[in-house]
XYZ file of N, CA, C and O in Angstrom:
380
model
N -76.015 -117.993 -26.090
C -75.989 -119.405 -25.822
C -75.130 -119.691 -24.590
O -74.014 -119.221 -24.469
N -75.668 -120.430 -23.672
C -74.963 -120.827 -22.468
C -74.263 -122.148 -22.719
O -74.846 -123.044 -23.312
N -73.042 -122.288 -22.275
C -72.365 -123.571 -22.431
C -72.575 -124.410 -21.196
O -72.843 -123.913 -20.119
N -72.436 -125.679 -21.357
C -72.585 -126.621 -20.258
C -71.770 -127.831 -20.562
O -70.882 -127.827 -21.438
N -71.988 -128.887 -19.801
C -71.218 -130.112 -20.020
C -71.484 -130.671 -21.411
O -72.591 -130.518 -21.963
N -70.469 -131.337 -21.997
C -70.670 -131.926 -23.314
C -71.575 -133.187 -23.216
O -71.818 -133.706 -22.151
N -72.042 -133.618 -24.366
C -72.996 -134.735 -24.404
C -72.419 -136.014 -23.809
O -73.116 -136.753 -23.135
N -71.139 -136.255 -24.020
C -70.531 -137.452 -23.445
C -70.559 -137.420 -21.922
O -70.887 -138.440 -21.273
N -70.293 -136.277 -21.351
C -70.337 -136.118 -19.894
C -71.750 -136.289 -19.378
O -71.991 -136.962 -18.379
N -72.716 -135.695 -20.068
C -74.128 -135.841 -19.667
C -74.557 -137.291 -19.773
O -75.174 -137.846 -18.846
N -74.199 -137.950 -20.858
C -74.577 -139.363 -21.044
C -74.006 -140.235 -19.945
O -74.704 -141.066 -19.378
N -72.751 -140.030 -19.622
C -72.105 -140.820 -18.581
C -72.793 -140.583 -17.220
O -73.061 -141.533 -16.479
N -73.098 -139.324 -16.912
C -73.751 -139.008 -15.651
C -75.172 -139.602 -15.582
O -75.547 -140.145 -14.559
N -75.931 -139.468 -16.666
C -77.269 -140.051 -16.720
C -77.203 -141.563 -16.502
O -77.958 -142.140 -15.688
N -76.287 -142.211 -17.156
C -76.160 -143.658 -17.017
C -75.800 -144.066 -15.591
O -76.335 -145.025 -15.041
N -74.892 -143.313 -14.961
C -74.533 -143.605 -13.576
C -75.726 -143.463 -12.655
O -75.948 -144.302 -11.757
N -76.537 -142.446 -12.878
C -77.699 -142.219 -12.013
C -78.767 -143.293 -12.230
O -79.313 -143.829 -11.277
N -79.041 -143.649 -13.469
C -80.087 -144.667 -13.699
C -79.617 -146.044 -13.224
O -80.428 -146.858 -12.767
N -78.323 -146.291 -13.275
C -77.785 -147.553 -12.732
C -78.002 -147.560 -11.223
O -78.462 -148.572 -10.664
N -77.694 -146.454 -10.568
C -77.882 -146.373 -9.120
C -79.354 -146.502 -8.743
O -79.694 -147.229 -7.804
N -80.230 -145.805 -9.490
C -81.674 -145.862 -9.203
C -82.207 -147.276 -9.436
O -83.190 -147.668 -8.789
N -81.618 -148.007 -10.343
C -82.061 -149.369 -10.642
C -81.351 -150.389 -9.726
O -81.610 -151.593 -9.849
N -80.497 -149.877 -8.879
C -79.761 -150.718 -7.908
C -78.989 -151.840 -8.578
O -79.095 -153.017 -8.210
N -78.188 -151.430 -9.597
C -77.381 -152.384 -10.332
C -75.892 -152.117 -10.084
O -75.527 -151.005 -9.681
N -75.096 -153.084 -10.375
C -73.634 -152.946 -10.304
C -73.064 -153.093 -11.715
O -72.542 -154.130 -12.060
N -73.223 -152.045 -12.494
C -72.736 -152.030 -13.885
C -71.928 -150.772 -14.123
O -72.050 -149.800 -13.396
N -71.111 -150.805 -15.152
C -70.388 -149.600 -15.582
C -71.254 -148.875 -16.608
O -72.019 -149.505 -17.343
N -71.172 -147.550 -16.662
C -71.999 -146.795 -17.635
C -71.851 -147.281 -19.054
O -72.815 -147.313 -19.822
N -70.653 -147.720 -19.448
C -70.447 -148.187 -20.821
C -71.174 -149.518 -21.112
O -71.269 -149.899 -22.265
N -71.688 -150.157 -20.098
C -72.460 -151.385 -20.305
C -73.910 -151.088 -20.619
O -74.699 -152.003 -20.923
N -74.339 -149.824 -20.514
C -75.700 -149.420 -20.794
C -75.750 -148.794 -22.197
O -75.077 -147.844 -22.484
N -76.569 -149.364 -23.063
C -76.729 -148.822 -24.421
C -77.637 -147.597 -24.374
O -78.521 -147.499 -23.535
N -77.408 -146.697 -25.324
C -78.205 -145.464 -25.398
C -79.691 -145.769 -25.606
O -80.548 -145.028 -25.147
N -80.009 -146.852 -26.292
C -81.399 -147.202 -26.571
C -81.996 -148.135 -25.524
O -83.090 -148.672 -25.741
N -81.310 -148.309 -24.401
C -81.814 -149.184 -23.330
C -83.097 -148.595 -22.738
O -83.109 -147.403 -22.359
N -84.161 -149.378 -22.646
C -85.395 -148.856 -22.023
C -85.159 -148.490 -20.560
O -84.468 -149.209 -19.833
N -85.744 -147.383 -20.116
C -85.602 -146.957 -18.731
C -86.388 -147.847 -17.782
O -86.065 -147.915 -16.601
N -87.381 -148.494 -18.295
C -88.177 -149.411 -17.474
C -88.363 -150.686 -18.263
O -89.414 -150.952 -18.836
N -87.311 -151.481 -18.280
C -87.337 -152.722 -19.041
C -86.723 -153.865 -18.257
O -86.797 -153.872 -17.034
N -86.118 -154.770 -18.985
C -85.548 -155.941 -18.343
C -84.318 -155.610 -17.481
O -84.079 -156.252 -16.485
N -83.580 -154.580 -17.889
C -82.334 -154.222 -17.162
C -82.567 -153.080 -16.187
O -82.299 -153.202 -14.993
N -83.017 -151.935 -16.689
C -83.225 -150.757 -15.849
C -84.662 -150.717 -15.341
O -85.580 -151.148 -16.046
N -84.811 -150.150 -14.157
C -86.139 -150.124 -13.529
C -86.381 -148.783 -12.881
O -86.288 -148.629 -11.649
N -86.690 -147.770 -13.714
C -86.981 -146.448 -13.155
C -88.491 -146.278 -13.025
O -89.235 -146.545 -13.955
N -88.938 -145.778 -11.909
C -90.348 -145.445 -11.763
C -90.484 -143.946 -11.575
O -89.492 -143.222 -11.542
N -91.683 -143.461 -11.411
C -91.901 -142.020 -11.306
C -91.176 -141.424 -10.084
O -90.713 -140.293 -10.127
N -91.111 -142.177 -9.002
C -90.396 -141.656 -7.825
C -88.922 -141.537 -8.099
O -88.248 -140.667 -7.574
N -88.414 -142.412 -8.939
C -86.971 -142.369 -9.277
C -86.616 -141.076 -9.964
O -85.508 -140.552 -9.789
N -87.518 -140.551 -10.779
C -87.252 -139.312 -11.481
C -87.100 -138.128 -10.530
O -86.380 -137.179 -10.837
N -87.767 -138.163 -9.408
C -87.664 -137.063 -8.440
C -86.202 -136.911 -7.970
O -85.667 -135.787 -7.949
N -85.574 -138.005 -7.667
C -84.194 -137.933 -7.166
C -83.174 -137.734 -8.276
O -82.068 -137.258 -8.027
N -83.537 -138.090 -9.484
C -82.580 -137.975 -10.588
C -82.109 -136.554 -10.826
O -80.913 -136.292 -11.019
N -83.015 -135.595 -10.768
C -82.636 -134.196 -10.971
C -81.546 -133.774 -10.019
O -80.533 -133.175 -10.396
N -81.724 -134.066 -8.722
C -80.758 -133.655 -7.721
C -79.396 -134.329 -7.953
O -78.359 -133.697 -7.924
N -79.442 -135.621 -8.232
C -78.207 -136.346 -8.476
C -77.469 -135.833 -9.699
O -76.237 -135.697 -9.710
N -78.223 -135.520 -10.752
C -77.589 -135.015 -11.984
C -77.039 -133.617 -11.796
O -75.984 -133.282 -12.350
N -77.712 -132.783 -11.031
C -77.177 -131.457 -10.770
C -75.843 -131.550 -10.035
O -74.904 -130.850 -10.357
N -75.761 -132.454 -9.070
C -74.499 -132.637 -8.347
C -73.426 -133.175 -9.262
O -72.308 -132.701 -9.257
N -73.769 -134.176 -10.065
C -72.791 -134.841 -10.924
C -72.250 -133.892 -12.016
O -71.075 -133.963 -12.377
N -73.148 -133.054 -12.533
C -72.750 -132.185 -13.663
C -72.402 -130.759 -13.225
O -71.998 -129.964 -14.044
N -72.591 -130.482 -11.920
C -72.333 -129.138 -11.373
C -73.096 -128.067 -12.165
O -72.530 -127.067 -12.609
N -74.393 -128.340 -12.344
C -75.281 -127.405 -13.031
C -76.585 -127.280 -12.251
O -76.858 -128.076 -11.351
N -77.378 -126.286 -12.577
C -78.723 -126.167 -12.026
C -79.697 -126.450 -13.136
O -79.700 -125.777 -14.164
N -80.481 -127.513 -12.951
C -81.469 -127.901 -13.968
C -82.824 -127.324 -13.604
O -83.138 -127.221 -12.412
N -83.628 -126.937 -14.561
C -84.974 -126.382 -14.267
C -85.816 -127.405 -13.498
O -85.804 -128.596 -13.779
N -86.548 -126.881 -12.503
C -87.388 -127.781 -11.664
C -88.406 -128.543 -12.482
O -88.791 -129.635 -12.156
N -88.881 -127.944 -13.570
C -89.913 -128.571 -14.391
C -89.309 -129.333 -15.595
O -90.032 -129.617 -16.553
N -88.052 -129.703 -15.506
C -87.382 -130.349 -16.630
C -88.101 -131.584 -17.132
O -88.170 -131.849 -18.318
N -88.686 -132.388 -16.253
C -89.302 -133.622 -16.658
C -90.820 -133.511 -16.869
O -91.451 -134.464 -17.308
N -91.400 -132.355 -16.563
C -92.848 -132.181 -16.639
C -93.331 -132.233 -18.082
O -92.784 -131.568 -18.972
N -94.356 -133.036 -18.308
C -94.979 -133.131 -19.631
C -94.146 -133.871 -20.662
O -94.459 -133.784 -21.868
N -93.128 -134.557 -20.251
C -92.285 -135.291 -21.199
C -92.405 -136.779 -20.938
O -92.682 -137.203 -19.831
N -92.130 -137.541 -21.981
C -92.144 -138.997 -21.879
C -90.739 -139.498 -22.170
O -90.121 -139.085 -23.150
N -90.249 -140.375 -21.340
C -88.915 -140.927 -21.502
C -89.034 -142.436 -21.636
O -89.551 -143.083 -20.737
N -88.568 -142.961 -22.744
C -88.608 -144.406 -22.943
C -87.216 -145.015 -22.850
O -87.046 -146.141 -22.426
N -86.197 -144.279 -23.324
C -84.845 -144.849 -23.360
C -83.859 -143.935 -22.616
O -84.175 -142.772 -22.313
N -82.684 -144.425 -22.376
C -81.622 -143.629 -21.765
C -81.338 -142.404 -22.623
O -81.157 -141.303 -22.100
N -81.316 -142.572 -23.922
C -81.002 -141.455 -24.817
C -82.073 -140.357 -24.720
O -81.732 -139.155 -24.827
N -83.345 -140.717 -24.509
C -84.388 -139.688 -24.317
C -84.043 -138.828 -23.101
O -84.189 -137.603 -23.156
N -83.600 -139.441 -22.055
C -83.254 -138.735 -20.838
C -82.006 -137.874 -21.039
O -81.932 -136.733 -20.594
N -81.014 -138.412 -21.732
C -79.789 -137.656 -22.040
C -80.133 -136.388 -22.820
O -79.619 -135.308 -22.519
N -80.996 -136.512 -23.822
C -81.386 -135.343 -24.633
C -81.941 -134.221 -23.755
O -81.533 -133.047 -23.877
N -82.842 -134.541 -22.869
C -83.502 -133.531 -22.063
C -82.539 -132.941 -21.041
O -82.517 -131.727 -20.831
N -81.733 -133.772 -20.428
C -80.772 -133.242 -19.452
C -79.719 -132.382 -20.140
O -79.359 -131.353 -19.620
N -79.261 -132.766 -21.301
C -78.304 -131.958 -22.055
C -78.902 -130.610 -22.380
O -78.253 -129.556 -22.237
N -80.163 -130.604 -22.774
C -80.866 -129.355 -23.059
C -80.981 -128.502 -21.797
O -80.706 -127.304 -21.818
N -81.379 -129.127 -20.705
C -81.534 -128.389 -19.455
C -80.207 -127.872 -18.898
O -80.152 -126.803 -18.312
N -79.145 -128.622 -19.117
C -77.838 -128.229 -18.584
C -77.232 -127.057 -19.334
O -76.451 -126.299 -18.796
N -77.601 -126.913 -20.589
C -77.049 -125.820 -21.378
C -78.015 -124.660 -21.542
O -77.635 -123.591 -21.901
N -79.313 -124.950 -21.286
C -80.324 -123.918 -21.460
C -80.616 -123.685 -22.941
O -81.202 -122.698 -23.300
N -80.190 -124.616 -23.776
C -80.408 -124.484 -25.222
C -80.899 -125.816 -25.748
O -81.226 -126.709 -24.981
N -80.881 -125.965 -27.047
C -81.280 -127.227 -27.653
C -80.325 -128.332 -27.267
O -79.195 -128.092 -26.886
N -80.808 -129.570 -27.362
C -79.998 -130.742 -27.010
C -78.713 -130.742 -27.821
O -78.649 -130.271 -28.949
N -77.656 -131.264 -27.213
C -76.339 -131.352 -27.837
C -76.294 -132.553 -28.738
O -76.009 -133.645 -28.295
N -76.538 -132.421 -29.989
C -76.479 -133.545 -30.914
C -75.488 -133.261 -31.977
O -75.229 -132.224 -32.376
């Protein structure tokens, strides 16, 4: 088992990136885990996901698989946190 950043660190980094991609001025703690990624508050589109991987790798100091988002559906912030946590550790999501 490979270790990586803890779930709290991943969640904070994901929230910072989706806030930036949505061009908002909010703190990560203002985003709920069940917040829709494309809803009234956050506005992520498919192009936004392309840049997210690079930003998250920098923020978490990890290398995420290039195909991390392929074939997956993300509806909420927590969906994205689960996958990034899995990719950052190379194991199952940190729950």
